[in-house]
Coordinates of C-alpha atoms in Angstrom, one line a residue:
M206 CA 25.5 8.9 -99.8
A207 CA 23.3 6.2 -98.3
A208 CA 19.9 6.6 -96.8
G209 CA 17.7 4.5 -94.5
P210 CA 16.9 3.9 -90.8
R211 CA 19.3 5.3 -88.3
S212 CA 19.6 2.0 -86.5
G213 CA 18.7 -1.4 -87.8
G214 CA 17.0 -2.0 -91.1
T215 CA 18.7 -1.6 -94.5
T216 CA 20.3 1.4 -96.0
R217 CA 20.5 2.0 -99.8
L218 CA 23.1 3.8 -101.9
T219 CA 21.5 6.9 -103.3
T220 CA 24.2 9.2 -104.7
I221 CA 27.9 8.9 -105.8
S222 CA 29.7 12.1 -106.3
I223 CA 32.0 12.9 -109.2
L224 CA 35.7 12.2 -108.4
V225 CA 37.8 15.1 -107.2
G226 CA 41.5 14.4 -107.4
L227 CA 44.8 15.5 -105.8
L228 CA 43.4 18.1 -103.5
L229 CA 43.8 18.2 -99.7
V230 CA 40.6 20.3 -99.4
P231 CA 38.5 19.1 -102.3
P232 CA 35.5 21.2 -103.5
W233 CA 33.0 18.7 -104.7
R234 CA 30.6 19.6 -107.5
P235 CA 26.9 20.1 -106.7
C236 CA 24.9 17.0 -106.9
A237 CA 21.1 16.4 -106.9
K238 CA 19.2 13.7 -105.1
G239 CA 15.6 12.9 -105.7
T240 CA 13.3 11.9 -102.7
N241 CA 11.1 9.6 -104.8
G242 CA 8.1 11.2 -103.2
D243 CA 9.4 10.7 -99.7
R244 CA 8.5 13.9 -97.8
N245 CA 10.1 12.7 -94.5
Y246 CA 13.1 15.0 -94.5
T247 CA 14.3 13.6 -91.2
T248 CA 15.2 10.2 -92.7
F249 CA 18.8 9.3 -91.8
A250 CA 21.5 9.9 -94.4
N251 CA 25.1 8.8 -94.2
I252 CA 27.8 10.6 -96.2
E253 CA 31.0 8.6 -96.6
V254 CA 34.3 10.0 -98.0
F255 CA 36.9 7.8 -99.6
D256 CA 40.4 8.4 -100.9
F257 CA 40.2 7.2 -104.5
D258 CA 42.5 4.4 -105.6
K259 CA 42.7 3.6 -109.3
K260 CA 42.9 -0.1 -108.5
G261 CA 39.6 0.0 -106.7
R262 CA 41.1 -0.3 -103.1
H263 CA 39.6 3.1 -102.0
H264 CA 40.6 4.2 -98.5
F265 CA 37.8 5.0 -96.2
M266 CA 38.3 8.5 -94.6
G267 CA 35.2 8.9 -92.5
Q268 CA 31.5 9.4 -92.5
A269 CA 29.0 12.1 -91.5
E270 CA 25.5 11.3 -90.3
T271 CA 22.8 13.8 -91.2
S272 CA 19.4 14.2 -92.8
V273 CA 17.8 16.6 -95.4
D274 CA 16.3 18.5 -92.5
S275 CA 19.6 18.9 -90.8
L276 CA 21.4 19.9 -94.0
L277 CA 18.8 22.6 -94.6
R278 CA 19.0 24.0 -91.0
N279 CA 22.8 23.7 -90.7
C280 CA 23.9 24.8 -94.2
G281 CA 27.5 25.9 -94.0
V282 CA 28.2 24.3 -90.6
P283 CA 31.0 21.8 -90.7
M284 CA 30.1 18.1 -90.2
F285 CA 32.8 16.0 -88.6
L286 CA 33.9 12.9 -90.5
I287 CA 34.1 9.9 -88.2
E288 CA 35.8 6.6 -88.6
P289 CA 33.8 4.1 -86.4
E290 CA 36.8 1.7 -86.1
L291 CA 39.0 4.5 -84.8
V292 CA 36.4 5.5 -82.2
K293 CA 36.7 2.0 -80.8
S294 CA 40.4 1.6 -81.0
R295 CA 42.0 5.0 -80.5
R296 CA 41.8 6.8 -77.2
G297 CA 41.1 10.5 -77.5
Y298 CA 40.0 10.2 -81.1
S299 CA 37.6 13.0 -82.1
N300 CA 37.3 13.1 -85.9
S301 CA 39.2 12.5 -89.2
G302 CA 38.3 15.8 -90.8
W303 CA 35.2 17.7 -91.7
L304 CA 32.8 18.2 -94.5
T305 CA 30.7 21.3 -95.2
A306 CA 27.6 21.6 -97.4
C307 CA 28.1 25.1 -98.7
E308 CA 24.6 25.4 -100.3
V309 CA 21.5 23.2 -99.8
L310 CA 18.4 23.7 -101.9
L311 CA 15.1 21.8 -101.7
E312 CA 13.3 21.9 -105.1
S313 CA 9.7 20.7 -105.8
H314 CA 9.1 18.8 -109.1
P315 CA 5.4 18.1 -109.2
T316 CA 4.2 15.0 -111.1
F317 CA 1.8 15.3 -114.1
A318 CA -1.1 14.2 -111.9
E319 CA -0.2 17.0 -109.4
F320 CA -0.2 19.6 -112.1
V321 CA -3.6 18.5 -113.3
A322 CA -5.0 18.4 -109.7
G323 CA -3.7 21.9 -109.3
G324 CA -5.7 23.2 -112.3
C325 CA -3.2 22.8 -115.1
E326 CA -4.8 22.3 -118.5
V327 CA -3.4 20.4 -121.4
S328 CA -4.2 21.6 -124.9
L329 CA -3.8 19.8 -128.3
L330 CA -2.4 21.2 -131.5
V331 CA -2.6 19.0 -134.7
A332 CA -0.3 19.5 -137.7
V333 CA -1.0 17.3 -140.7
D334 CA 1.8 16.3 -143.1
F335 CA 0.6 16.7 -146.7
T336 CA 3.9 16.1 -148.4
A337 CA 3.9 13.9 -151.5
S338 CA 5.5 10.9 -149.7
N339 CA 2.1 10.2 -148.2
G340 CA 0.6 9.5 -151.6
P341 CA -2.5 11.0 -153.2
H342 CA -5.6 10.5 -151.0
S343 CA -7.5 8.9 -153.9
D344 CA -5.0 6.0 -153.8
P345 CA -6.2 3.3 -151.3
S346 CA -2.6 2.7 -150.2
S347 CA -2.2 6.4 -149.3
L348 CA -1.7 7.4 -145.7
H349 CA -4.4 10.0 -146.3
H350 CA -7.0 7.7 -148.0
I351 CA -10.5 8.3 -146.7
Q352 CA -12.8 5.3 -146.5
P353 CA -16.2 5.8 -148.3
D354 CA -18.0 4.3 -145.4
G355 CA -16.8 7.0 -143.0
R356 CA -14.6 4.7 -140.9
Y357 CA -11.6 6.4 -139.3
S358 CA -9.1 4.0 -140.8
N359 CA -6.1 5.9 -142.0
P360 CA -3.1 6.6 -139.7
Y361 CA -3.8 10.3 -139.4
Q362 CA -7.5 9.7 -138.4
Q363 CA -6.5 7.0 -135.9
T364 CA -3.8 9.2 -134.3
I365 CA -6.1 12.2 -134.0
L366 CA -8.8 10.1 -132.5
A367 CA -6.6 8.2 -130.0
I368 CA -4.6 11.2 -128.8
G369 CA -7.5 13.7 -128.9
N370 CA -9.8 11.4 -126.8
V371 CA -7.2 11.3 -124.1
L372 CA -6.1 15.0 -124.0
Q373 CA -9.6 16.4 -124.3
R374 CA -10.2 15.4 -120.7
Y375 CA -7.5 17.8 -119.5
G376 CA -8.9 21.0 -121.1
T377 CA -12.1 23.0 -120.8
D378 CA -12.6 24.9 -124.0
H379 CA -11.9 22.0 -126.4
Q380 CA -10.6 24.4 -129.0
Y381 CA -7.8 22.8 -131.0
P382 CA -5.6 24.5 -133.6
L383 CA -5.5 22.4 -136.8
L384 CA -2.7 23.1 -139.3
G385 CA -1.3 21.5 -142.4
F386 CA 2.1 21.7 -144.2
G387 CA 3.7 20.6 -147.4
A388 CA 0.8 21.1 -149.8
Q389 CA -0.4 23.3 -152.6
L390 CA -3.9 24.7 -152.0
V391 CA -6.7 24.9 -154.6
Q392 CA -7.7 28.5 -155.1
P393 CA -11.2 29.8 -155.9
N394 CA -10.2 30.1 -159.5
D395 CA -9.0 26.5 -159.4
E396 CA -5.4 27.5 -159.7
L397 CA -2.8 26.1 -157.3
S398 CA -1.0 28.2 -154.7
M399 CA 2.7 28.0 -154.0
V400 CA 3.6 25.2 -151.6
Q401 CA 2.3 26.1 -148.1
H402 CA 4.4 25.1 -145.1
C403 CA 1.9 26.2 -142.5
F404 CA -1.8 26.8 -143.2
P405 CA -5.1 26.3 -141.3
L406 CA -7.2 23.4 -142.5
S407 CA -10.5 25.1 -141.5
G408 CA -11.8 27.9 -143.7
S409 CA -13.1 29.7 -140.6
G410 CA -9.9 30.0 -138.6
V411 CA -7.0 28.2 -137.0
E412 CA -9.1 26.4 -134.4
V413 CA -11.9 23.9 -134.5
H414 CA -14.1 22.7 -131.6
G415 CA -13.8 19.1 -130.4
V416 CA -12.2 15.9 -131.6
E417 CA -15.0 15.2 -134.1
S418 CA -14.5 18.6 -135.7
L419 CA -10.8 17.8 -136.1
L420 CA -11.6 14.7 -138.0
K421 CA -14.3 16.2 -140.1
T422 CA -12.3 19.3 -141.0
Y423 CA -9.3 17.0 -141.9
E424 CA -11.6 14.9 -144.2
D425 CA -13.3 18.0 -145.8
C426 CA -10.0 19.6 -146.7
M427 CA -8.9 16.8 -149.0
S428 CA -10.7 18.3 -151.9
R429 CA -8.6 21.5 -151.8
V430 CA -5.1 20.3 -151.1
L431 CA -2.5 18.7 -153.5
M432 CA 0.3 16.8 -151.8
S433 CA 3.6 18.5 -152.5
G434 CA 6.8 19.3 -150.6
P435 CA 9.5 19.6 -149.4
T436 CA 9.0 18.8 -145.8
L437 CA 9.7 21.9 -143.7
L438 CA 8.7 21.7 -140.1
A439 CA 10.1 25.0 -138.8
P440 CA 7.0 27.1 -139.8
V441 CA 4.6 24.7 -138.0
I442 CA 6.9 24.6 -134.9
T443 CA 7.1 28.4 -134.8
A444 CA 3.3 28.6 -135.1
A445 CA 2.9 26.1 -132.2
A446 CA 5.3 28.1 -130.1
N447 CA 3.4 31.3 -130.7
I448 CA 0.1 29.7 -129.8
A449 CA 1.7 28.2 -126.6
A450 CA 3.1 31.6 -125.7
E451 CA -0.5 32.9 -125.6
Y452 CA -1.3 30.4 -122.9
D453 CA 1.9 31.2 -121.1
T454 CA 0.9 34.8 -120.6
C455 CA -2.5 33.6 -119.4
S456 CA -4.4 35.7 -122.0
R457 CA -6.7 32.8 -122.4
C458 CA -6.7 31.3 -118.9
P459 CA -10.2 31.1 -117.2
S460 CA -8.8 32.8 -114.1
S461 CA -8.0 36.0 -116.1
S462 CA -11.5 36.6 -117.3

């Protein structure tokens, strides 16, 4: 399929179908064509049909001129395939066959900006890897090492800060789940727990308020975690899916209050 001005100008190839072989009345598979934001559904489209040749010398069998608007309004109506050269050279020529669009659907796929403009909110969930491969936080070479001067210099701090500062603009409550995995936790009696593969870093619940609280809670938890392992991501992924499901049912959407 090619699209462009009906007369003059330049057309561009937009879609090539999957080959259908050895059939006199071939049923082509469904194909999708994006509009690239063009909402002008009357733009000319030319559908060309070829008889495939494995040596590349495909035989032109005709073309049908249409548009998205026409396909939607005339779904199921045969379109005649015309060979322009035969129109000029053969008296009484009418067509070389017909092509039918059995089903035509127009789907909308909004951009991220359109979702946000429509009121969609983006939330953030942070899961921190406390497995032993990170190294003990007291070691300056550790990925979890906290600088005494309070600078956010380790990779976890930098990542939380960078991503959090971007995503906080797309939400309203600024409540962020903060989880950890792959660590043993120091108990009140100073004994160590079994390895925990999904646990809240805050002692007051799963969520903390704001990006700064994410960073402070992460820093404060270092005194009560011991890097361990193995690395198991399934519990954290399951927890994230369960939290996302709450938003999916709109139990926490502003419109439901």
